[in-house]
Amino acid sequence: MSATSFQPMAYDRSGLADDRLVELYRELLFPRLIEEKMLILLRQGRISKWFSGIGQEAISVGATMALDPDEMVFTLHRNLGVFTVRKMPFGRLFAQWQGKAEGYSKGRERSFHFGSMEHHIVGMISHLGPQLALADGVGLAHLLKGEKKVALAFSGDGGTSEGDFHEALNVASVWQLPVIFLVENNGYGLSTPVNEQYRCEYLADRGKGYGMRALTIDGNNILEVYRTVSRLASEMRENPHPVLLECMTFRMRGHEEASGTKYVPKDLMESWALKDPIANYERFLLDSGVLTEPRIAEMRKVIKKEIESGIREGEAGLEPQNSEEEELADVYAPFRQEVIPAPVDGPATVRRFVDAVSDGLRWAMEKHDNLVLMGQDISGYGGVFKVTEGLAGQFGPGRVRNTPLCESAIVGAALGLSLKGFKSMVEMQFADFVTCGFNQIVNNLAKLHYRWGQHADVVVRMPTGAGTGAGPFHSQSNEAWFFHVPGLKVLYPSNPVDAKGLLLAAFEDPNPVLYFEHKALYRSVSGSVPDGYYTVEIGKAQVVRPGQDVSVITYGMGVQWAIRAVEELGLDAEILDLRTLLPLDYEAVRATARKTGKVLVLHEDTLTGGIGAEIAAFLSEHEFEHLDAPVMRVASLDTPVPFSRKLEDQFLPVSRLKEKLLKIYSY
Ligand SMILES: Cc1ncc(C[n+]2csc(CCOP(=O)(O)OP(=O)(O)O)c2C)c(N)n1
């Protein structure tokens, strides 16, 4: 749509008292005056970067004013008006932009990349798109709690091309979630004009494809935005459903200040300048006698004073002094696990690995009535491995939810649930498919607490591993991808007792946990599992076989391989089952290395950059003098997982395990 097809701005004030009109004006003016000041500070070199929302203020302000103060808003880089309407103290906001200790992220995050639960705002990560699914999670929380609330998430026109946009809207529609997806269509995504971004006439036209109510409005008309969002929100609170709301506007400045607007045709810029949301609204208020020039001048004066004082406060703030210890301590939400041991002679039943995982889920659902399970085919069908069989019948389809095929949106929704006090589990149908939810895990879940102190109470279950002739995309071991990401916990049980106890521990921990369960262990390994509720300590390895001559450090399927190989060779070997990979139990690694002086690390994952590399590095750096042999590794070949059973056998480390064991033994 070309800018010139707009009608001259017409304001409909019916039903709005003068006070409300003035309040809207003041809220509109505030972010504009902040921005004008920021541009001056930028020229003075007092701030380093600025993403301007000048010309788009009516959208942030009108939408936020229309919501209840406790309704969650998911913001992007041009939504200053959301922060000001929600009365975020400007001094602290400025300190945040300056990376000061007094900001909302202790100097760890830039500009608007933070949230404040006090203000019911969750800011973006840099990646465009993932914030949309978080709003789904919040909408789901409202549905499950029966709260008459909506959530609102912003996107730019450029952001609508991300897969996350499609996934989030589709989930919201399938589940009829009370979420407003508000697209600020400002003509450009960085330098890319909308005709190079999408092919439909209006972005709202996409709503039909999602089966979703959708509309396009003038985003520069504050009353139109305010009225529309007010009306939508009040309808959605009574009758939950999602809406795609496209607000037409224009980006009057560069993507960020340094990049300029040379690529924008001059006449386009000029035509949009005539539609300035503040100048037009001001004229309307003056013409209709709601405001006078002196009153406007007075309002400007008061706001400018507030801005100046905020800047002084922010500039006086301290540079962050966080020590290394403080930095590391904030990676995880504080949590001290109280291990609940199973009674020593309590009742126990022989259970297969797969049953132990199911039992763990059932106990967790009983213990935490705020726990929601989500995954593909997990409800009535019971999941492709039947781990969740029967749970939907017991706990209802609201808490045991089938999802559309969209890993990213579901992990994002899980995080949204967590923001509203829920716990959730996401079952990856196969661990391989986590690649489609990778961004949400490593950038959203993992970094959330460090960035602004909010926890992500999410467990992602990962049916993993090879040995079943399933080929490169149903067999991978990908735990090392996550092992490298601060903020995650990575659990990997090797037996039914730990499978249940670690899973229950994962649900107690408010931090994001990746829980790996080897598919080939599901029905091949059984054991006597305590019947009741118990937990296994996270971060604690276990010696599963004591020995003197050599240590095998391993986890998951590797434990079963090691036990068999050591027994068949008749070695006096110690086997250490890591059980948790992150945080790694370095003390247990150190202890077994000191005891035997020889360490072989075994894992099914491929060799290069695997967990074994970290253990070998740790031991050679810290325990060199206690070693009688170089730390050796035996792992899968550095290839994708092959389909043919013959090739897969060759790929897996078990084919080389005995040889490696004898080599280190006789070193
Ligand atoms: C996933 C991802 N890819 C690329 C970028 C780099 N980037 C930042 S903003 C931007 C343009 C965004 O355009 P749009 O969504 O229309 O929002 P606008 O900046 O116009 O408000 C790009 C390409 C990013 N942040 N995230």
CSV table of C-alpha atoms in Angstrom, one decimal, residues 50-271:
chain,number,residue,atom,x,y,z
A,50,TRP,CA,19.9,4.7,19.1
A,51,PHE,CA,17.1,2.8,17.4
A,52,SER,CA,14.4,5.4,16.8
A,53,GLY,CA,10.7,5.0,16.9
A,54,ILE,CA,10.0,8.5,16.0
A,55,GLY,CA,6.8,8.6,13.9
A,56,GLN,CA,5.6,5.3,15.3
A,57,GLU,CA,4.7,6.3,18.9
A,58,ALA,CA,1.0,6.1,18.5
A,59,ILE,CA,1.2,2.3,18.2
A,60,SER,CA,3.2,1.6,21.3
A,61,VAL,CA,1.3,4.2,23.3
A,62,GLY,CA,-2.2,3.5,22.0
A,63,ALA,CA,-1.9,-0.2,22.4
A,64,THR,CA,-0.4,-0.1,25.9
A,65,MET,CA,-2.9,2.4,27.1
A,66,ALA,CA,-5.6,0.1,25.9
A,67,LEU,CA,-4.4,-2.9,27.9
A,68,ASP,CA,-4.8,-3.6,31.6
A,69,PRO,CA,-1.6,-2.7,33.4
A,70,ASP,CA,-0.9,-6.3,34.3
A,71,GLU,CA,-1.4,-7.7,30.8
A,72,MET,CA,1.9,-8.8,29.3
A,73,VAL,CA,3.5,-6.9,26.4
A,74,PHE,CA,6.4,-8.3,24.4
A,75,THR,CA,8.4,-5.4,23.0
A,76,LEU,CA,11.0,-4.8,20.2
A,77,HIS,CA,13.5,-2.1,19.6
A,78,ARG,CA,11.0,0.7,18.6
A,79,ASN,CA,8.6,0.4,21.5
A,80,LEU,CA,9.8,3.0,24.0
A,81,GLY,CA,6.2,4.1,24.4
A,82,VAL,CA,5.4,0.8,26.1
A,83,PHE,CA,8.0,1.4,28.7
A,84,THR,CA,6.9,5.0,29.4
A,85,VAL,CA,3.2,4.2,29.5
A,86,ARG,CA,4.0,1.4,32.0
A,87,LYS,CA,5.7,4.1,34.1
A,88,MET,CA,9.2,2.6,34.1
A,89,PRO,CA,11.3,5.1,36.1
A,90,PHE,CA,13.2,7.0,33.4
A,91,GLY,CA,16.4,7.3,35.4
A,92,ARG,CA,16.6,3.5,35.6
A,93,LEU,CA,15.7,3.1,32.0
A,94,PHE,CA,18.5,5.5,31.0
A,95,ALA,CA,20.9,3.6,33.2
A,96,GLN,CA,19.9,0.5,31.4
A,97,TRP,CA,20.7,2.0,28.0
A,98,GLN,CA,24.0,3.1,29.3
A,99,GLY,CA,24.9,-0.3,30.7
A,100,LYS,CA,25.0,0.9,34.2
A,101,ALA,CA,24.8,-1.2,37.3
A,102,GLU,CA,21.5,0.4,38.2
A,103,GLY,CA,19.8,-0.7,35.0
A,104,TYR,CA,17.5,-3.6,34.7
A,105,SER,CA,20.2,-6.1,33.5
A,106,LYS,CA,23.2,-5.1,35.7
A,107,GLY,CA,25.0,-3.9,32.7
A,108,ARG,CA,24.6,-7.3,30.9
A,109,GLU,CA,22.2,-6.3,28.2
A,110,ARG,CA,21.8,-3.5,25.7
A,111,SER,CA,19.0,-1.0,25.0
A,112,PHE,CA,15.5,-2.7,25.2
A,113,HIS,CA,16.8,-6.2,25.5
A,114,PHE,CA,15.4,-6.9,29.0
A,115,GLY,CA,12.2,-7.4,30.8
A,116,SER,CA,10.6,-6.3,34.0
A,117,MET,CA,7.9,-8.5,35.5
A,118,GLU,CA,7.0,-5.6,37.7
A,119,HIS,CA,5.9,-3.7,34.6
A,120,HIS,CA,4.6,-6.8,32.8
A,121,ILE,CA,7.0,-6.2,29.9
A,122,VAL,CA,9.3,-8.8,28.3
A,123,GLY,CA,11.8,-7.3,25.9
A,124,MET,CA,13.2,-8.9,22.8
A,125,ILE,CA,16.3,-10.9,22.4
A,126,SER,CA,18.2,-9.6,19.3
A,127,HIS,CA,16.6,-12.3,17.1
A,128,LEU,CA,13.4,-11.1,15.6
A,129,GLY,CA,10.5,-13.5,16.0
A,130,PRO,CA,11.0,-15.6,19.1
A,131,GLN,CA,9.2,-13.2,21.3
A,132,LEU,CA,5.9,-14.0,19.6
A,133,ALA,CA,5.7,-17.5,20.9
A,134,LEU,CA,6.3,-16.3,24.4
A,135,ALA,CA,3.1,-14.4,24.1
A,136,ASP,CA,1.4,-17.7,23.2
A,137,GLY,CA,2.6,-19.2,26.4
A,138,VAL,CA,1.2,-16.3,28.4
A,139,GLY,CA,-2.1,-16.6,26.5
A,140,LEU,CA,-2.2,-20.3,27.3
A,141,ALA,CA,-1.6,-19.5,31.0
A,142,HIS,CA,-4.6,-17.2,30.9
A,143,LEU,CA,-6.7,-19.9,29.4
A,144,LEU,CA,-5.6,-22.5,31.8
A,145,LYS,CA,-6.2,-20.2,34.8
A,146,GLY,CA,-9.4,-18.9,33.5
A,147,GLU,CA,-8.1,-15.4,33.6
A,148,LYS,CA,-9.8,-12.8,31.5
A,149,LYS,CA,-6.6,-11.3,30.1
A,150,VAL,CA,-4.8,-10.9,26.8
A,151,ALA,CA,-1.1,-10.7,25.9
A,152,LEU,CA,0.3,-8.5,23.1
A,153,ALA,CA,3.4,-9.1,21.1
A,154,PHE,CA,5.0,-6.7,18.6
A,155,SER,CA,6.6,-7.6,15.3
A,156,GLY,CA,8.0,-5.5,12.5
A,157,ASP,CA,7.1,-6.1,8.9
A,158,GLY,CA,10.5,-7.6,8.4
A,159,GLY,CA,10.0,-9.9,11.4
A,160,THR,CA,6.9,-11.4,9.8
A,161,SER,CA,9.2,-13.3,7.3
A,162,GLU,CA,10.7,-15.3,10.1
A,163,GLY,CA,9.4,-18.8,10.6
A,164,ASP,CA,8.8,-17.9,14.3
A,165,PHE,CA,6.1,-15.5,13.1
A,166,HIS,CA,4.3,-18.3,11.3
A,167,GLU,CA,4.7,-20.8,14.1
A,168,ALA,CA,3.5,-18.5,16.8
A,169,LEU,CA,0.4,-17.4,14.9
A,170,ASN,CA,-0.5,-20.9,13.9
A,171,VAL,CA,-0.3,-22.2,17.5
A,172,ALA,CA,-2.3,-19.2,18.8
A,173,SER,CA,-5.0,-20.0,16.3
A,174,VAL,CA,-5.1,-23.7,16.8
A,175,TRP,CA,-5.3,-23.2,20.6
A,176,GLN,CA,-7.5,-20.0,20.3
A,177,LEU,CA,-5.2,-18.1,22.6
A,178,PRO,CA,-6.0,-14.5,23.6
A,179,VAL,CA,-2.9,-12.9,22.0
A,180,ILE,CA,-2.7,-9.8,19.9
A,181,PHE,CA,0.1,-10.0,17.3
A,182,LEU,CA,0.7,-6.4,16.5
A,183,VAL,CA,2.7,-5.8,13.3
A,184,GLU,CA,4.2,-2.3,13.0
A,185,ASN,CA,4.4,-2.1,9.2
A,186,ASN,CA,6.8,0.8,8.9
A,187,GLY,CA,7.8,0.3,5.3
A,188,TYR,CA,11.3,-1.0,5.7
A,189,GLY,CA,13.2,-3.8,7.5
A,190,LEU,CA,16.7,-2.2,7.7
A,191,SER,CA,17.1,-1.2,4.1
A,192,THR,CA,14.7,-3.7,2.7
A,193,PRO,CA,11.4,-2.2,1.5
A,194,VAL,CA,8.2,-4.2,2.0
A,195,ASN,CA,7.9,-5.1,-1.7
A,196,GLU,CA,11.1,-7.2,-1.2
A,197,GLN,CA,9.8,-8.6,2.1
A,198,TYR,CA,6.4,-10.1,1.2
A,199,ARG,CA,4.1,-10.5,-1.7
A,200,CYS,CA,0.6,-10.1,-0.2
A,201,GLU,CA,-1.1,-6.7,-0.3
A,202,TYR,CA,-1.5,-6.3,3.5
A,203,LEU,CA,0.2,-8.5,6.1
A,204,ALA,CA,-3.1,-8.8,7.7
A,205,ASP,CA,-4.2,-10.8,4.7
A,206,ARG,CA,-2.2,-13.6,6.2
A,207,GLY,CA,-4.7,-13.9,9.0
A,208,LYS,CA,-7.0,-15.8,6.7
A,209,GLY,CA,-4.4,-18.5,6.2
A,210,TYR,CA,-4.1,-18.9,10.0
A,211,GLY,CA,-7.8,-18.9,10.5
A,212,MET,CA,-7.3,-15.8,12.5
A,213,ARG,CA,-9.2,-12.6,12.8
A,214,ALA,CA,-7.0,-9.9,11.3
A,215,LEU,CA,-7.3,-6.2,10.4
A,216,THR,CA,-5.2,-3.3,9.2
A,217,ILE,CA,-5.5,0.1,10.7
A,218,ASP,CA,-3.8,3.5,10.6
A,219,GLY,CA,-0.9,3.2,13.1
A,220,ASN,CA,-0.3,6.9,13.2
A,221,ASN,CA,-3.7,7.7,14.5
A,222,ILE,CA,-3.5,7.3,18.3
A,223,LEU,CA,-7.3,7.2,18.8
A,224,GLU,CA,-7.7,4.5,16.1
A,225,VAL,CA,-5.0,2.4,17.7
A,226,TYR,CA,-6.3,2.9,21.2
A,227,ARG,CA,-9.9,2.2,20.3
A,228,THR,CA,-9.1,-0.8,18.2
A,229,VAL,CA,-6.9,-2.5,20.8
A,230,SER,CA,-9.4,-1.6,23.6
A,231,ARG,CA,-12.2,-3.2,21.6
A,232,LEU,CA,-10.2,-6.2,20.6
A,233,ALA,CA,-8.9,-6.8,24.1
A,234,SER,CA,-12.3,-6.6,25.7
A,235,GLU,CA,-13.7,-9.0,23.3
A,236,MET,CA,-10.8,-11.4,23.6
A,237,ARG,CA,-11.0,-11.4,27.4
A,238,GLU,CA,-14.6,-12.7,27.2
A,239,ASN,CA,-14.1,-14.9,24.2
A,240,PRO,CA,-10.4,-15.9,23.9
A,241,HIS,CA,-9.0,-15.9,20.4
A,242,PRO,CA,-5.9,-14.4,18.7
A,243,VAL,CA,-5.9,-11.4,16.4
A,244,LEU,CA,-3.4,-10.2,13.9
A,245,LEU,CA,-3.4,-6.4,13.9
A,246,GLU,CA,-1.4,-4.6,11.3
A,247,CYS,CA,-0.7,-1.0,12.0
A,248,MET,CA,0.5,1.1,9.0
A,249,THR,CA,3.2,3.5,9.9
A,250,PHE,CA,6.6,4.6,8.7
A,251,ARG,CA,10.1,4.6,10.0
A,252,MET,CA,11.1,8.2,9.8
A,253,ARG,CA,14.7,7.7,10.7
A,254,GLY,CA,17.4,5.2,9.9
A,255,HIS,CA,17.3,1.6,11.1
A,256,GLU,CA,19.6,2.9,13.8
A,257,GLU,CA,20.9,6.4,13.8
A,258,ALA,CA,24.3,5.7,12.2
A,259,SER,CA,22.8,4.0,9.1
A,260,GLY,CA,20.7,6.9,7.8
A,261,THR,CA,17.8,6.8,5.3
A,262,LYS,CA,19.5,7.5,1.9
A,263,TYR,CA,17.7,4.5,0.4
A,264,VAL,CA,14.2,5.9,1.2
A,265,PRO,CA,12.6,8.0,-1.6
A,266,LYS,CA,12.3,11.6,-0.6
A,267,ASP,CA,8.6,12.0,-1.5
A,268,LEU,CA,7.7,8.9,0.5
A,269,MET,CA,9.4,10.4,3.5
A,270,GLU,CA,7.7,13.7,3.0
A,271,SER,CA,4.2,12.2,2.6
